[in-house]
Coordinates of C-alpha atoms in Angstrom, one line a residue:
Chain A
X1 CA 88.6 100.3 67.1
X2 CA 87.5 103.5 66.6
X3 CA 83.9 105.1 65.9
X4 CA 84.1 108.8 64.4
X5 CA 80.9 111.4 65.1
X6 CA 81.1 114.8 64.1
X7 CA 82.7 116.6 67.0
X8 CA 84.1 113.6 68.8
X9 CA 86.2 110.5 67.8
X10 CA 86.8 107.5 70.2
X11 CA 89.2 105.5 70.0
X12 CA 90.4 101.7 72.1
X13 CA 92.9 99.3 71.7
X14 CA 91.8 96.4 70.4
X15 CA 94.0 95.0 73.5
X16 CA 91.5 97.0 76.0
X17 CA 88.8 96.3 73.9
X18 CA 89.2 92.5 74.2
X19 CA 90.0 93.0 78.4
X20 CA 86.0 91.9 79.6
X21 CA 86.8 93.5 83.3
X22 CA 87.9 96.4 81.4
X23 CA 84.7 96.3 78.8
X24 CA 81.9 96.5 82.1
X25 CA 83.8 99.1 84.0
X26 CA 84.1 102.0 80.7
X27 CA 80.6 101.2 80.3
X28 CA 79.3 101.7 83.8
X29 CA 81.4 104.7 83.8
X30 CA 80.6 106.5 80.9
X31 CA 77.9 109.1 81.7
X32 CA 76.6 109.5 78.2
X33 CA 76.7 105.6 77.0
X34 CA 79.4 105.9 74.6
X35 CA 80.4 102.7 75.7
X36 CA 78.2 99.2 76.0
X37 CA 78.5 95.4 76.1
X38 CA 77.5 93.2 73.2
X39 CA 77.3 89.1 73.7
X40 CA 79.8 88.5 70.7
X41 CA 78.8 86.6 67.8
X42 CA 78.4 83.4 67.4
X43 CA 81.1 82.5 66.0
X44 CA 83.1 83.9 69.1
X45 CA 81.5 81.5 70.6
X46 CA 78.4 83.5 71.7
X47 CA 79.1 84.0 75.7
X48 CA 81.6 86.4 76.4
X49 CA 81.0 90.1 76.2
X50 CA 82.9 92.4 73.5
X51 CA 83.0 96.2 73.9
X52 CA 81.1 98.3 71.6
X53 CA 81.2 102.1 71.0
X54 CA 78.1 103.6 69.9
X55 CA 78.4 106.1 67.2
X56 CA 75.2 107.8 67.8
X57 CA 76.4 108.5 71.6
X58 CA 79.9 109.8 70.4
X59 CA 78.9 113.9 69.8
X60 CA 77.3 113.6 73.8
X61 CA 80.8 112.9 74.6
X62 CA 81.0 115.8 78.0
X63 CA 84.6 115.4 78.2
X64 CA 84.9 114.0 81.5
X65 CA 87.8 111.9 80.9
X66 CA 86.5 109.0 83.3
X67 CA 87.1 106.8 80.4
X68 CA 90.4 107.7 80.6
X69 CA 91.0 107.4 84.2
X70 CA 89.6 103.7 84.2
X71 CA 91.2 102.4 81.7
X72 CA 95.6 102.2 81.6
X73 CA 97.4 104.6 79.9
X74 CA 97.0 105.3 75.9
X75 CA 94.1 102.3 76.1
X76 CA 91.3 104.8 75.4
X77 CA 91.7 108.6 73.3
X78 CA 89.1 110.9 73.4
X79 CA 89.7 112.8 69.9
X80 CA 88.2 116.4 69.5
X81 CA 87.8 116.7 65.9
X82 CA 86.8 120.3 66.2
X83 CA 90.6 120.7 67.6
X84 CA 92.8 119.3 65.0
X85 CA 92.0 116.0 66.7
X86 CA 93.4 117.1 69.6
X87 CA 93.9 114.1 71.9
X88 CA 91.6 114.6 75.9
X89 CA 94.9 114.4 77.9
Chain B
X1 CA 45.6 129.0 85.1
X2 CA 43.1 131.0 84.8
X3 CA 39.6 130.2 86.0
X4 CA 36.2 130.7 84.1
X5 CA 34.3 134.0 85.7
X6 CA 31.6 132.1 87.3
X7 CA 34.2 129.7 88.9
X8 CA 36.2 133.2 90.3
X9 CA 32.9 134.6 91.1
X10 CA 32.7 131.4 93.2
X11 CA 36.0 131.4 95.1
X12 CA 35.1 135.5 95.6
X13 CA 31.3 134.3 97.7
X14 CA 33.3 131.9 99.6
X15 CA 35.3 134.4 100.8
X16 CA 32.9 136.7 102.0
X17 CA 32.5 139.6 99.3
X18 CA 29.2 140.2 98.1
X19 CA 28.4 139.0 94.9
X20 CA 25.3 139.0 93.0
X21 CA 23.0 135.7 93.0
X22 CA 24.3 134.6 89.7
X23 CA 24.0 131.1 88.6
X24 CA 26.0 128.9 85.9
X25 CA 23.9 127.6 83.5
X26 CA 25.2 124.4 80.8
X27 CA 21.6 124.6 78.8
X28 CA 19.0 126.7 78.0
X29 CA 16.3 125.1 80.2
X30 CA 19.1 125.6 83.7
X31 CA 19.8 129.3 82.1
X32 CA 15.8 130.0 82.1
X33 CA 15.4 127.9 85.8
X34 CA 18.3 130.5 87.1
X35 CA 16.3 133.7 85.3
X36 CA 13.1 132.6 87.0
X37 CA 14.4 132.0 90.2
X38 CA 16.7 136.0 90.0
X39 CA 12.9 137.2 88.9
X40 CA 13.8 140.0 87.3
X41 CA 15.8 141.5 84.2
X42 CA 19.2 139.4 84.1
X43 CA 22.5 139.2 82.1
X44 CA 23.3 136.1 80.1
X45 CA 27.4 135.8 79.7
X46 CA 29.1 132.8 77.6
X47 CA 31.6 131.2 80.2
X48 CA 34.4 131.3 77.7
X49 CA 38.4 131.8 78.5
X50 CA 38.8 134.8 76.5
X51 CA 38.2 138.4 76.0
X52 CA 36.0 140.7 73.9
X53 CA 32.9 138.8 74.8
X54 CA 30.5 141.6 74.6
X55 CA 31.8 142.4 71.2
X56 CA 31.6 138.5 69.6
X57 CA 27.6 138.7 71.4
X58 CA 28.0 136.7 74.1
X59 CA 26.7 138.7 76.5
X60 CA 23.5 139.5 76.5
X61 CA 20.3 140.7 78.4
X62 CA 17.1 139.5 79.2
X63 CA 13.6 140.7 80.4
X64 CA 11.9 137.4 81.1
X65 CA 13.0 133.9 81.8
X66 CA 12.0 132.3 77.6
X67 CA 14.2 135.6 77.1
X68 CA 17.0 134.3 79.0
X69 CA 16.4 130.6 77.8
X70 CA 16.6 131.9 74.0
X71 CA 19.7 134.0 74.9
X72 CA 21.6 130.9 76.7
X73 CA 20.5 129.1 73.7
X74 CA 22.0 131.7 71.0
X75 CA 25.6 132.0 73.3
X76 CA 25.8 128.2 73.7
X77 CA 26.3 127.9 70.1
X78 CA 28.7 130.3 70.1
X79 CA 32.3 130.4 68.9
X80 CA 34.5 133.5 70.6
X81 CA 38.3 133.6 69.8
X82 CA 38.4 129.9 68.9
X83 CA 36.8 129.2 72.2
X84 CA 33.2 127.1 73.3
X85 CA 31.6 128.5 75.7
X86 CA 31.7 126.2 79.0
X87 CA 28.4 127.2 79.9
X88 CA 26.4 130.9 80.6
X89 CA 26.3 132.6 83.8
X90 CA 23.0 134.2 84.4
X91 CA 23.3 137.7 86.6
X92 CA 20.9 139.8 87.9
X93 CA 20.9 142.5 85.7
X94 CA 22.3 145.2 89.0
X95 CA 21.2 148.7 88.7
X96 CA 24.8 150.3 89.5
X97 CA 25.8 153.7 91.2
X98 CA 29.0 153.5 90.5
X99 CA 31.6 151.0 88.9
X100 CA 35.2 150.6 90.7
X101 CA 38.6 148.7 90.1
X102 CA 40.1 146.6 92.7
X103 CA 42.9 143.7 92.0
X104 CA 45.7 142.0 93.4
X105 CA 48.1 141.2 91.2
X106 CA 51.9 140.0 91.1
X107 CA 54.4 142.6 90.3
X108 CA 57.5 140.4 88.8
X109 CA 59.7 143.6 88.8
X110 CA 59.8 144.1 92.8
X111 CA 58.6 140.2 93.4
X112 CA 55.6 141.3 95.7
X113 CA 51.8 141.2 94.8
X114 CA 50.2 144.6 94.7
X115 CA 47.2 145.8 95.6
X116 CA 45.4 148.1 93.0
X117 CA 42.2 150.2 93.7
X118 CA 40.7 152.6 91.0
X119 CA 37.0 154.4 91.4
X120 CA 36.9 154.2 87.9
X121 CA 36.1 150.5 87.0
X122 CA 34.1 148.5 84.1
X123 CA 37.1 149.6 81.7
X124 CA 40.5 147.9 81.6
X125 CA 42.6 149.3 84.5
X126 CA 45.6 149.8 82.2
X127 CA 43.5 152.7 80.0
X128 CA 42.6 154.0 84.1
X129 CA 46.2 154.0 84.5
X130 CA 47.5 155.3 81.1
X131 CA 44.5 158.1 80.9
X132 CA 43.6 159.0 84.4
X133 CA 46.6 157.7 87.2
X134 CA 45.7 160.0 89.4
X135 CA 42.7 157.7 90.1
X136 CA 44.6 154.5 90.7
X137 CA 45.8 153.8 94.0
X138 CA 48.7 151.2 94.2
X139 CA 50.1 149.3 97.2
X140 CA 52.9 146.2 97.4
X141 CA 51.7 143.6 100.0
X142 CA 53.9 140.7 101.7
X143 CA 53.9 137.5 101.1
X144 CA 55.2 136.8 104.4
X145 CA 53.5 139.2 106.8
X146 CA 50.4 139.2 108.2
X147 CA 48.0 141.6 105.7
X148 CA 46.5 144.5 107.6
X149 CA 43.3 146.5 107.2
X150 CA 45.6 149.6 106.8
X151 CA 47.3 148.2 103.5
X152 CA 44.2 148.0 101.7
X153 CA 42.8 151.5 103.1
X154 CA 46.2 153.0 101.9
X155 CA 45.4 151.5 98.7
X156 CA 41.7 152.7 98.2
X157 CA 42.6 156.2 99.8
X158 CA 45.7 157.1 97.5
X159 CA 42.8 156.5 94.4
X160 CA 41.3 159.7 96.4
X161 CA 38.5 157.9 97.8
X162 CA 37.3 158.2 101.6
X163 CA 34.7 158.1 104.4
X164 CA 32.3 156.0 104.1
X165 CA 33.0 154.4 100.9
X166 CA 36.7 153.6 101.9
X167 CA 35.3 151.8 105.2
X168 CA 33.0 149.7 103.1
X169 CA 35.4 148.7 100.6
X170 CA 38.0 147.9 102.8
X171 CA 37.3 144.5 103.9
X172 CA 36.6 143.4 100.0
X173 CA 40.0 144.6 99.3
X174 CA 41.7 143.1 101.7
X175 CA 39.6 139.5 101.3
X176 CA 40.8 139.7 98.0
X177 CA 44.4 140.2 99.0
X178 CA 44.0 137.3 101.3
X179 CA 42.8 134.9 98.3
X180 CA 45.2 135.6 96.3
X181 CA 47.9 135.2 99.1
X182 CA 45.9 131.8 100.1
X183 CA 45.5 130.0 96.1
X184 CA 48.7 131.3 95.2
X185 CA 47.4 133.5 92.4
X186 CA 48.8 135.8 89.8
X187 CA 45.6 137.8 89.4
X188 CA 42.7 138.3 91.8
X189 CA 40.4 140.9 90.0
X190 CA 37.3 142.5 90.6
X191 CA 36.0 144.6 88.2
X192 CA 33.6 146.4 88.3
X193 CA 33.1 146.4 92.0
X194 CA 29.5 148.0 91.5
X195 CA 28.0 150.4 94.4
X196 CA 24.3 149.9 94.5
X197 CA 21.7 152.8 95.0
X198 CA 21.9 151.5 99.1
X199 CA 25.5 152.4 99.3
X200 CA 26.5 148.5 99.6
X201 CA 29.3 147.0 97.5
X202 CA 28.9 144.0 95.4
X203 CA 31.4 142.2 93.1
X204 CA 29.6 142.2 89.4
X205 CA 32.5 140.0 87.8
X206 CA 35.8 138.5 88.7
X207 CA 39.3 137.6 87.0
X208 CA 41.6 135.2 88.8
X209 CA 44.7 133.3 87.7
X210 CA 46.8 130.8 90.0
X211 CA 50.3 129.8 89.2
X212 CA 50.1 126.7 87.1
X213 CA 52.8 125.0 89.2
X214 CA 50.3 125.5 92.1
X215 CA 47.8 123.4 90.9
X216 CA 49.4 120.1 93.5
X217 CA 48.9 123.0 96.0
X218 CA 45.4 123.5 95.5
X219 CA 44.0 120.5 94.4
X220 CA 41.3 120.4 97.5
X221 CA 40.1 124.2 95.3
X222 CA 40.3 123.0 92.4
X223 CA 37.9 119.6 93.1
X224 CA 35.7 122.1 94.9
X225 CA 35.0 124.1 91.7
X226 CA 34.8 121.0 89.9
X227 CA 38.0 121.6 87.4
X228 CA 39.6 118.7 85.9
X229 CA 42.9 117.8 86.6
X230 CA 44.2 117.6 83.2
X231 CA 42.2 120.6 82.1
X232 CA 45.6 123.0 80.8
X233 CA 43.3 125.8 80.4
X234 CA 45.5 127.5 77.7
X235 CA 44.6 130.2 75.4
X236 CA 44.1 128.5 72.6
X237 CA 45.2 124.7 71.8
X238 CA 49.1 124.4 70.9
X239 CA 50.3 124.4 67.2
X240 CA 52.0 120.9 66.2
X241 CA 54.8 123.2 66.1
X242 CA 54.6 123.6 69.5
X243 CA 53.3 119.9 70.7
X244 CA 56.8 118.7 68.6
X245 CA 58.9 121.3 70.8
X246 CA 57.0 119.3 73.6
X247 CA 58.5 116.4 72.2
X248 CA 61.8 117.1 72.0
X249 CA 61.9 118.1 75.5
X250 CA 60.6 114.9 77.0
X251 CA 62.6 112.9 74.9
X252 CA 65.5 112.9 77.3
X253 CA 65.3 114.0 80.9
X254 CA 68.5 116.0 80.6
X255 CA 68.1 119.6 80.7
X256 CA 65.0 121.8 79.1
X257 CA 65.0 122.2 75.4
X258 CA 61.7 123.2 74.5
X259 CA 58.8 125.6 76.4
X260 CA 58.2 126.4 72.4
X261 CA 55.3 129.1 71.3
X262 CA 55.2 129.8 67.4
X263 CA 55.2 133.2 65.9
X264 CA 55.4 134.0 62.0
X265 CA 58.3 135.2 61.5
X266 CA 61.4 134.1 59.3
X267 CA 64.2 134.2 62.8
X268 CA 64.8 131.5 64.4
X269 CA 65.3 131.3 67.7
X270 CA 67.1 129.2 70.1
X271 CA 67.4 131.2 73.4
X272 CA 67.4 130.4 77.0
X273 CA 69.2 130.6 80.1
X274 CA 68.0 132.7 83.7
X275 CA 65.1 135.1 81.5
X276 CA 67.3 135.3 78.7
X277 CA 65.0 133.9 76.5
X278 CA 62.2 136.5 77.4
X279 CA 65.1 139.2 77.2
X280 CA 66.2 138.3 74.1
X281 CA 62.4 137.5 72.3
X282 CA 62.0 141.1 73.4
X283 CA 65.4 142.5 72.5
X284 CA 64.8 140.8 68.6
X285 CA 61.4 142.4 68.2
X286 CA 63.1 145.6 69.5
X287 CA 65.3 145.6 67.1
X288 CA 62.9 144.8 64.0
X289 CA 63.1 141.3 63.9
X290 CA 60.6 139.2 63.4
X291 CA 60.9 135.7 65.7
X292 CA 59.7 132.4 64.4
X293 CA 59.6 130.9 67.9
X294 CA 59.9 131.8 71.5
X295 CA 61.4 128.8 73.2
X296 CA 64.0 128.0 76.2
X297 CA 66.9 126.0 76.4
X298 CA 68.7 125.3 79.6
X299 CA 69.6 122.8 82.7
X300 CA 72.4 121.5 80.1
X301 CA 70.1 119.4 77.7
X302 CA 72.2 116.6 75.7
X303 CA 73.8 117.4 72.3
X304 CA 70.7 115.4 71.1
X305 CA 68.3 117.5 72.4
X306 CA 69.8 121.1 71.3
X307 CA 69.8 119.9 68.3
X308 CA 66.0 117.9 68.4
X309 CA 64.6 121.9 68.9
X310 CA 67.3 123.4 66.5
X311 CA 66.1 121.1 63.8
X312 CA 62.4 121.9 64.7
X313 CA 63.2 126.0 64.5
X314 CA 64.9 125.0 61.7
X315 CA 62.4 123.2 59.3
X316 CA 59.5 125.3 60.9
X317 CA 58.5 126.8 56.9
X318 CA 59.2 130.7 57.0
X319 CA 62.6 130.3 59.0
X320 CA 65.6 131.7 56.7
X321 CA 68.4 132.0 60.3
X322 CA 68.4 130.7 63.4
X323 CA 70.0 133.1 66.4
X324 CA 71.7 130.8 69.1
X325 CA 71.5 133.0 72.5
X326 CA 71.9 133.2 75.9
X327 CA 72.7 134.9 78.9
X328 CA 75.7 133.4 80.5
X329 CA 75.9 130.2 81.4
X330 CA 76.7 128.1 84.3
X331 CA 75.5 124.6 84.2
X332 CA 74.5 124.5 80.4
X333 CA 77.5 124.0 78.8
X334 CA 78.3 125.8 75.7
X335 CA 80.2 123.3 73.6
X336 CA 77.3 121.0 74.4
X337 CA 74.6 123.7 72.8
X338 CA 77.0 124.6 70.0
X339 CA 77.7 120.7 68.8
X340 CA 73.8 120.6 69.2
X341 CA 72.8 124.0 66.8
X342 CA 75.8 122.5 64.5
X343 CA 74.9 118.9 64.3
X344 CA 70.9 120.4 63.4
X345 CA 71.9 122.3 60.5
X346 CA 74.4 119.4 59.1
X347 CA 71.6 117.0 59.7
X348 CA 69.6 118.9 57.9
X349 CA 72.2 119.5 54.9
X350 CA 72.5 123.2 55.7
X351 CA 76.2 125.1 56.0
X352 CA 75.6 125.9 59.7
X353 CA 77.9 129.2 59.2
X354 CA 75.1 130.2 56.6
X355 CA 72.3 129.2 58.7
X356 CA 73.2 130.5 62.3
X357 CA 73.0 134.3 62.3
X358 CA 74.8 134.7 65.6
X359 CA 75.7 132.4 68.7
X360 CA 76.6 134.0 71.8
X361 CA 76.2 132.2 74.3
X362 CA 78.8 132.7 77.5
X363 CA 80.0 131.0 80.5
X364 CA 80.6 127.1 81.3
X365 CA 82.9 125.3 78.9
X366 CA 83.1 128.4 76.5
X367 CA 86.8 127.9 75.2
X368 CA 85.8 124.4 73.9
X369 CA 82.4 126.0 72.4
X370 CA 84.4 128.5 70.4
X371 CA 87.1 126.2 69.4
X372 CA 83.9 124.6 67.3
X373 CA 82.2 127.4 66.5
X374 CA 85.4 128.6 64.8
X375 CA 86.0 125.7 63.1
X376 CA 82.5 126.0 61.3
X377 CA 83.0 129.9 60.5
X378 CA 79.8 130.4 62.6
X379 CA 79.8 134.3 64.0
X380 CA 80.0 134.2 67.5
X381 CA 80.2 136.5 70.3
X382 CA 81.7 136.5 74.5
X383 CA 80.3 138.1 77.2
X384 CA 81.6 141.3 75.8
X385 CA 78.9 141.4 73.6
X386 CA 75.5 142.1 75.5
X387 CA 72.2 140.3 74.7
X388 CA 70.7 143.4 73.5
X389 CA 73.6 143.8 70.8
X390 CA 73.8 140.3 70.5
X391 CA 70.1 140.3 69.1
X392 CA 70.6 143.3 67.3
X393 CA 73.7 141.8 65.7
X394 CA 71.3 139.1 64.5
X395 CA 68.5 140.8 63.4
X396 CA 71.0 143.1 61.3
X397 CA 72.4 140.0 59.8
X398 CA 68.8 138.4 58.9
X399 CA 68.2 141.7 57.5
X400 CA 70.8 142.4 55.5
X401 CA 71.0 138.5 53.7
X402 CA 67.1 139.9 52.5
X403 CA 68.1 143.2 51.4
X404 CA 71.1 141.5 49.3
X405 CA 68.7 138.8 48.1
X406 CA 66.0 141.9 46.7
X407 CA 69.0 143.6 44.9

């Protein structure tokens, strides 16, 4: 998935996004919220928790690449848009 | 904060300089009580937080208590500069020698309060100072060392007065230094200081001003005096303008975007950062601008919040450009400020390279700040460029946009 704001594009694997463990610990990282957990729909069965990225917290994006750290490699690009969508290495 | 005179006049008593036996008055019928108790001519003055009082008729004199009760009456109802009066204060009307100057006040260039003393008092001490400096004597004080008799005599004597006069005025002075030192105050001012026919001193009316952030501090004064807690004791009530710059900067904890004051002009400004926004307010009117808005931005606010105010200076009616400035910066970040100014003028459907005269703002996180300011086409300046020609710069560009509109 990935969730486009005007300065700052993020961007996870759906194979990280689906990883639960991986889901609580970008969101308890993140200092700006860009990441949270959502009960998935019903039809999902309604009790585990999905990742979500929350477009109107993608432009507070401070570059601190702890999102990267946490998850494995490649799982997670920070994208500068402003940059030629330079990837956050 | 600044206090009401007969609350200064108060604090001045307490601290043992004479003052006359005024009295504060909320009606007419305590005005005329306070009259008939002085017993003799008195001076009615609308308790009011702002100047020119004599010239709006709120002060006036009285012969006779129904005098004094009609006067109270008349000032009560009373509008001066947008103000109610609080109450009257009813003075002995003093029969005066002589009228002096003395104040303590805080000099912000050298950090240190100072201690002024003119012989020449009634008038405002800057026309003394402008007109006759030879007659104002001037002495810093320390905030840290215990205040001697000697400062305040060096003060009184350098405005050329001695002998007897300089022995009697000395303890006032130096109470008043100690007040100010004690209530952490910006102004402690007694003017006129009035010499009476008997060769005694006594304080005719008083100016003080503590620090607002001093009000925890000096709570146990302030419930003395009787002052409200929430009383904010501006000079005059804040614009919606400015309550929604209030907004904006309690909307998120992170950083300060806000401090707003509205003027009328057509730049916009977004400034901040260690005085830089009173530099560069100053810098723009020096220049021939003419600001919308004073505010200050710093502390690293969110990209939210730069652009909450940059939307506010934005749709505030009369603002044509916004100038982004600051001194340099360490922990405001500048990419943060500049997706913040951008993401106001986009919001608002405005080509931000259009709308932003000039950014400079230098220091934390600058290569990435450019990097967007560039892609935008906004004008933008480094630390190369000082404030002062950073302002100028945007002024000139504000300037020349009207000039090419007229032709």
């Amino acid at each position: 998935m990935r969730v486009d704001g005007t300065f700052i594009a993020v961007e996870v694997s759906e194979q990280a996004a689906a990883d639960q463990e991986l889901a609580r610990r970008l969101a308890e990282v993140c200092p700006v919220d860009i990441f949270r957990l959502r009960t998935a729909a019903a039809e999902s069965g309604g009790s585990a928790d999905a990742l979500e990225i929350v477009a109107e917290n993608v432009d507070e994006c401070v570059l601190c690449r702890l999102c990267l750290d946490t998850a494995p490699a490649g799982a997670v690009k920070v994208i500068k848009l402003y940059d030629n969508e330079a990837l956050l290495a | 904060m600044r206090f009401f005179e007969y609350e200064a006049r108060e604090i001045v008593r307490r601290a043992g300089i004479p003052v006359t036996d005024f009295g504060f008055a909320k009606t007419p019928a305590e005005a005329r009580e306070i009259a008939q108790r002085i017993g003799g001519p008195v001076v009615i003055k609308s308790q009011v937080l702002s100047g020119g009082r004599m010239k709006a008729g709120g002060v006036r004199f009285a012969d006779s208590p129904e005098e004094a009760e009609a006067h109270a009456q008349a000032i009560l109802a009373l509008e001066i500069g947008g103000h109610m009066p609080r109450g009257v204060l009813v003075d002995p009307k003093a029969e005066v020698e002589q009228e002096y100057y003395a104040g303590v006040v805080w000099d912000g260039t050298r950090k240190l309060p100072v201690m002024i003393f003119s012989p020449v008092g009634g008038i405002d001490i800057e026309q003394v100072a402008a007109e006759q400096p030879e007659q104002v004597g001037r002495r810093h004080i320390s905030t840290i060392l215990p205040l001697s008799d000697f400062a305040a005599k060096e003060t009184i004597a350098r405005a050329g007065v001695s002998g007897g006069e300089l022995t009697k005025i000395v303890p006032i002075l130096r109470r008043l230094a100690e007040l100010f030192l004690r209530y952490d105050m910006t102004l402690a001012e007694i003017n006129p200081l009035g010499r009476l026919p008997d060769g005694s001193f006594v304080a005719l009316d008083a100016h003080m001003e503590i620090e607002n952030e001093a009000r925890g501090r000096q709570r146990e004064l302030l419930l003395e005096l009787g002052v409200d807690p929430t009383e904010t004791r501006q000079a005059r009530e804040a614009t919606p303008f400015e309550i929604a710059g209030e907004e904006v900067d309690s909307s998120d904890h992170r950083g300060v975007a806000g401090n707003v004051t509205e003027f009328d002009g057509n730049l916009g400004l977004v400034i901040g950062a260690g005085g830089g926004s009173l530099t560069l307010f100053d810098a723009v009117r020096a220049h021939g601008g003419r600001p919308a808005n004073y505010c200050e931005i710093g502390g690293n606010p969110s990209v939210r919040k730069a652009a909450g105010l940059a939307k506010l200076v934005l749709s505030k009616p009369g603002v044509e450009r916004i100038a982004v400035m600051m001194s340099i910066v360490s922990n405001t970040r500048v990419d943060i400020v500049a997706r913040g100014v951008i993401k106001a003028c986009l919001e608002l459907g405005y080509d931000p390279a259009e709308k932003i005269a000039f950014f400079r703002i230098p220091g934390a996180w600058e290569e990435e700040g450019f990097k967007i300011l560039q892609k935008y086409g906004i004008d933008y300046a480094d630390r190369s460029v000082s404030l002062n020609e950073a302002a100028r710069r945007a002024v000139e560009k504000i300037q020349g946009a009207n000039e090419e509109a007229v032709r």
